[in-house]
């Protein structure tokens, strides 16, 4: 979603800010803007559309001298919430005097009443945004101390924010603050960079400070002074970033999505490495705690997440029930806190999120903690809000995922969930022999995935046959049901083909009415207890003229024979097979989207991390 970059230091701010915005493009946005301090005034350039438009606009608005001399500024990519993605609604927004500029991620929920109050005092607003209201409010509170003005304004705000503020009257500082929307401060040598995401910082410094909720910082070129909103100093550690700048570049691939699909053998190896115990047939996941006894007392697993992470949770549900004999449930995170879930200390709540910033998942974590559950996270981004909020958890180690469509995060999530279920299972009825067998299968996941990636060209040829349909169905049973849902999500989000995932048995209860001659049905029919029944459902679709693409187990001629086209994936335990199966669907969707000429890495309307409810 929206992205923030701020810079104060020794080099020209505009280049750092535009470079930072480019690194945040992957998050999804529809307009962008930048504000610089030019002597004793604030100057702003904005553009709808891409950062490249903004760069062009800034170069035509501003003289080369200004580009060279301005060493402080703030910038933003906006994903529209209040008002369409026009230039006027883009950030930065100015206060009534024009001397204060603000960029903001999050939502000011009480902006209407604040705006009415300010309008009654004579303020005139140019945009439809909640952010402009906050800019005016800061201006209204400013009695000569920008820091105090921001504190006073934020005390009046209901909602979430990550902000950066500059003022022409205090040209030596940026004020930044957060509540519910991340802010990371990169500490360089004589320069400081603020961003909503470490990707914008990593090219400049590896030393970062993560703000906590309700922290506010006075940032200068040489210092970061952090307080709470009541002006009480707080101490935050400097952390070292683990990623390097190259990880956020395409590295010769046409798209980040393709790069990330290809990275999966490595990212899976990283997610699995050191976490399997091949003596005990179990797993070693430090984030789950060291006490088997504590884990044995848990009576239920509840997984929360959204989108792709929700689909990973659904595979996890099968794993926990099958391997660990424990009740396991999945709840869409947005629904979780509003339905007042019944939870207690023996419930094991796992919050699953690639970004660690998804607002609904974060809210679910807070609710589960409130109810006294044993809460942990399964997150990719180190130091993210959900990771810090849970305090306990397992990182995926998948590396930065830049493509909006999630790929490697899903396969790493499923792998880690399998290892978690294995550990819980070994504390219950799962025997050492069974555990050893599964542990070895988990260890082989990277090579299973590589075998599917090696079929890329063949999958591209199949994809070419499925370009012209505007609708597609994905079906599966058992753990392949969430794989079907994930396949449909991948196809719809990047190719804009309307794709729906269904439990294979559910088709007959309504959706089969939509099948016509040639309607694509993608059946995930790998070997496992439910395969024969899935093949029966495939026959029902064929009888109605559907064109069937099967994801089948290598050498399974019975399954191959009922498909019009098939992609075979290596034989594996039915839970493990979900991973190569989904990789086949990722590659299929990628090529369909590529051949349809879609943008792929930044699909329309989508954002990488959804930080609003
Ligand atoms: C789809 C996709 C989204 C995310 C969802 C949750 O490809 O990426 O559905 O999975 O927005 O995001 P995280 O995992 O960051 O909480």
Coordinates of C-alpha atoms in Angstrom, one line a residue, residues 142-406:
X142 CA 2.0 24.8 15.7
X143 CA 3.0 27.5 18.2
X144 CA 6.7 27.5 17.2
X145 CA 7.7 23.9 18.0
X146 CA 7.0 21.4 15.3
X147 CA 7.6 18.4 17.5
X148 CA 5.0 19.6 20.1
X149 CA 2.6 20.5 17.3
X150 CA 2.7 17.0 15.9
X151 CA 2.2 15.5 19.4
X152 CA -0.7 17.7 20.1
X153 CA -2.3 16.9 16.7
X154 CA -1.8 13.2 17.1
X155 CA -3.5 13.3 20.5
X156 CA -6.6 14.4 18.7
X157 CA -6.5 11.7 16.1
X158 CA -8.4 8.4 16.0
X159 CA -7.0 5.9 13.6
X160 CA -3.7 4.7 12.3
X161 CA -0.7 6.5 11.1
X162 CA 2.9 6.4 10.0
X163 CA 3.9 9.9 9.2
X164 CA 6.8 12.2 8.2
X165 CA 6.6 15.9 8.6
X166 CA 8.8 18.8 7.6
X167 CA 8.5 22.5 8.2
X168 CA 10.1 25.5 6.5
X169 CA 10.5 27.1 10.0
X170 CA 12.6 24.1 11.3
X171 CA 14.7 23.1 8.4
X172 CA 17.1 20.9 10.4
X173 CA 14.6 18.1 11.2
X174 CA 12.0 15.7 10.2
X175 CA 9.3 14.6 12.7
X176 CA 8.1 11.0 12.2
X177 CA 5.7 9.0 14.3
X178 CA 3.7 5.7 14.1
X179 CA 0.6 4.0 15.3
X180 CA -0.4 0.9 13.5
X181 CA 1.6 1.7 10.3
X182 CA 5.3 0.9 10.3
X183 CA 8.2 3.4 10.3
X184 CA 11.8 2.4 10.0
X185 CA 14.7 4.9 10.5
X186 CA 18.0 4.2 8.7
X187 CA 20.9 5.6 10.6
X188 CA 23.7 6.6 8.2
X189 CA 26.9 8.5 8.5
X190 CA 25.8 12.2 8.6
X191 CA 22.4 11.2 7.0
X192 CA 19.2 9.7 8.2
X193 CA 16.5 8.0 6.0
X194 CA 13.0 7.4 7.1
X195 CA 10.8 4.8 5.3
X196 CA 7.7 2.7 5.8
X197 CA 9.7 -0.3 4.6
X198 CA 13.3 -1.2 4.9
X199 CA 13.6 -1.9 1.2
X200 CA 13.9 1.9 0.7
X201 CA 16.7 2.1 3.1
X202 CA 18.9 -0.9 2.4
X203 CA 20.9 0.7 -0.4
X204 CA 22.0 3.4 2.0
X205 CA 22.6 1.8 5.4
X206 CA 22.1 -1.5 7.2
X207 CA 21.6 0.1 10.6
X208 CA 17.9 0.7 11.4
X209 CA 15.6 1.6 14.2
X210 CA 12.0 0.3 14.2
X211 CA 9.6 2.7 15.8
X212 CA 6.9 1.2 18.1
X213 CA 3.3 2.3 18.2
X214 CA 2.9 5.8 19.7
X215 CA 6.6 6.6 19.3
X216 CA 7.5 10.0 17.8
X217 CA 11.0 10.9 16.7
X218 CA 12.9 14.1 16.0
X219 CA 15.2 13.0 13.2
X220 CA 18.2 15.2 12.2
X221 CA 21.2 14.3 9.9
X222 CA 23.2 13.1 12.9
X223 CA 20.7 12.0 15.5
X224 CA 17.4 10.3 16.2
X225 CA 15.6 11.4 19.4
X226 CA 12.6 9.1 20.2
X227 CA 9.9 10.0 22.7
X228 CA 6.3 8.9 23.3
X229 CA 3.4 11.2 22.5
X230 CA 3.7 12.7 26.0
X231 CA 7.2 13.7 25.3
X232 CA 8.8 11.1 27.6
X233 CA 12.1 9.8 26.1
X234 CA 12.1 6.1 25.0
X235 CA 15.0 3.9 24.0
X236 CA 14.9 1.8 20.8
X237 CA 17.7 -0.5 19.8
X238 CA 19.6 -0.1 16.5
X239 CA 19.1 -3.4 14.5
X240 CA 21.1 -4.7 11.5
X241 CA 19.1 -5.3 8.3
X242 CA 19.6 -8.9 7.0
X243 CA 18.7 -8.1 3.4
X244 CA 21.0 -6.6 0.8
X245 CA 20.0 -4.3 -2.0
X246 CA 20.4 -7.0 -4.7
X247 CA 17.6 -9.0 -3.1
X248 CA 15.2 -6.3 -4.2
X249 CA 16.3 -6.3 -7.8
X250 CA 15.1 -8.5 -10.7
X251 CA 18.5 -10.1 -11.3
X252 CA 17.9 -10.8 -15.0
X253 CA 14.3 -12.1 -14.8
X254 CA 11.6 -10.3 -16.7
X255 CA 9.5 -10.0 -13.6
X256 CA 9.9 -10.2 -9.8
X257 CA 7.2 -12.9 -9.8
X258 CA 9.2 -15.2 -12.1
X259 CA 12.4 -14.5 -10.1
X260 CA 10.6 -15.4 -6.8
X261 CA 9.1 -18.5 -8.3
X262 CA 12.7 -19.6 -9.3
X263 CA 14.1 -18.6 -5.9
X264 CA 11.8 -21.1 -4.2
X265 CA 14.3 -24.0 -4.0
X266 CA 16.7 -21.7 -2.1
X267 CA 14.1 -19.9 0.0
X268 CA 12.6 -23.3 1.0
X269 CA 16.0 -24.6 1.9
X270 CA 16.5 -21.5 4.1
X271 CA 13.1 -22.0 5.7
X272 CA 13.9 -25.7 6.4
X273 CA 17.6 -25.5 7.2
X274 CA 18.5 -26.5 10.8
X275 CA 14.8 -27.0 11.7
X276 CA 14.5 -30.8 11.2
X277 CA 15.6 -33.3 13.8
X278 CA 16.5 -36.4 11.8
X279 CA 17.3 -38.4 15.0
X280 CA 14.0 -37.8 16.7
X281 CA 11.9 -37.5 13.6
X282 CA 10.7 -34.1 14.7
X283 CA 11.5 -30.5 14.1
X284 CA 13.3 -27.8 16.1
X285 CA 11.6 -24.5 15.9
X286 CA 13.0 -22.2 18.6
X287 CA 10.1 -19.8 18.2
X288 CA 7.6 -22.4 19.4
X289 CA 9.4 -22.5 22.7
X290 CA 11.5 -25.4 24.0
X291 CA 9.0 -27.2 26.2
X292 CA 7.2 -30.2 24.6
X293 CA 5.2 -30.3 27.8
X294 CA 3.8 -26.8 27.3
X295 CA 2.9 -27.7 23.7
X296 CA 1.3 -31.0 24.9
X297 CA -1.1 -29.0 27.0
X298 CA -2.5 -27.1 24.0
X299 CA -5.9 -28.3 23.0
X300 CA -6.6 -26.5 19.7
X301 CA -4.8 -24.7 16.9
X302 CA -6.4 -21.6 15.4
X303 CA -4.7 -20.0 12.4
X304 CA -5.5 -16.5 11.2
X305 CA -4.4 -14.8 8.0
X306 CA -5.7 -13.2 4.8
X307 CA -5.4 -14.1 1.1
X308 CA -2.5 -16.4 0.2
X309 CA -1.6 -16.6 3.9
X310 CA -5.1 -17.8 4.7
X311 CA -4.7 -20.6 2.0
X312 CA -1.4 -21.7 3.7
X313 CA -3.3 -21.8 7.0
X314 CA -5.9 -24.1 5.3
X315 CA -3.2 -26.5 4.3
X316 CA -1.8 -26.3 7.8
X317 CA -5.2 -27.2 9.2
X318 CA -5.0 -30.6 7.4
X319 CA -1.5 -31.0 8.7
X320 CA -2.3 -30.3 12.4
X321 CA -5.3 -32.6 12.4
X322 CA -3.6 -35.4 10.4
X323 CA -0.2 -35.4 12.1
X324 CA -0.9 -34.0 15.5
X325 CA -4.4 -35.2 16.3
X326 CA -5.3 -31.8 17.5
X327 CA -8.4 -29.7 16.6
X328 CA -7.3 -27.1 14.1
X329 CA -9.3 -24.2 12.7
X330 CA -8.7 -21.4 10.3
X331 CA -10.2 -18.0 10.5
X332 CA -10.1 -15.1 8.1
X333 CA -8.3 -12.5 10.1
X334 CA -10.8 -9.7 9.3
X335 CA -13.6 -11.7 10.8
X336 CA -11.8 -12.9 13.8
X337 CA -12.0 -10.1 16.3
X338 CA -15.5 -9.0 15.4
X339 CA -17.0 -12.4 16.0
X340 CA -15.8 -12.4 19.6
X341 CA -13.9 -15.7 19.3
X342 CA -14.0 -18.2 22.1
X343 CA -10.4 -18.6 23.1
X344 CA -8.4 -19.6 26.2
X345 CA -4.9 -20.4 27.4
X346 CA -4.9 -23.8 25.8
X347 CA -5.6 -22.4 22.3
X348 CA -2.6 -22.0 20.1
X349 CA -3.2 -19.1 17.8
X350 CA -0.8 -18.8 14.8
X351 CA -0.9 -15.5 12.9
X352 CA 0.3 -16.1 9.4
X353 CA 1.5 -13.1 7.3
X354 CA 4.3 -12.6 4.7
X355 CA 4.6 -8.9 5.4
X356 CA 3.8 -8.9 9.1
X357 CA 1.9 -5.7 8.5
X358 CA -1.6 -6.8 7.4
X359 CA -4.0 -4.7 9.5
X360 CA -6.6 -7.4 10.0
X361 CA -4.1 -10.1 11.0
X362 CA -2.5 -7.6 13.4
X363 CA -5.9 -6.9 15.0
X364 CA -6.5 -10.6 15.3
X365 CA -3.2 -11.1 17.2
X366 CA -4.2 -8.3 19.6
X367 CA -7.6 -9.9 20.2
X368 CA -6.1 -13.4 20.7
X369 CA -3.6 -12.0 23.2
X370 CA -6.4 -10.2 25.0
X371 CA -8.2 -13.5 25.5
X372 CA -5.1 -15.1 26.9
X373 CA -4.3 -17.5 24.1
X374 CA -0.8 -18.9 23.3
X375 CA -0.1 -16.6 20.3
X376 CA 2.7 -16.8 17.9
X377 CA 3.4 -15.6 14.4
X378 CA 4.6 -17.1 11.1
X379 CA 6.0 -14.0 9.3
X380 CA 8.5 -13.3 6.6
X381 CA 9.6 -9.7 7.2
X382 CA 11.9 -9.6 10.2
X383 CA 11.1 -6.9 12.7
X384 CA 7.6 -6.4 11.2
X385 CA 4.7 -5.2 13.4
X386 CA 3.1 -8.7 13.8
X387 CA 6.4 -10.3 14.6
X388 CA 7.0 -7.8 17.3
X389 CA 3.4 -7.8 18.6
X390 CA 3.4 -11.6 19.1
X391 CA 7.0 -11.6 20.5
X392 CA 7.1 -15.3 19.8
X393 CA 7.2 -16.8 16.4
X394 CA 9.0 -18.4 13.5
X395 CA 10.4 -16.4 10.6
X396 CA 10.1 -17.8 7.1
X397 CA 13.5 -16.7 5.9
X398 CA 12.1 -16.6 2.3
X399 CA 13.9 -13.4 1.5
X400 CA 12.2 -10.2 0.3
X401 CA 9.0 -10.9 -1.7
X402 CA 8.6 -8.0 -4.1
X403 CA 6.0 -9.3 -6.5
X404 CA 2.5 -8.4 -5.3
X405 CA 1.4 -11.9 -6.1
X406 CA 2.8 -14.0 -3.3

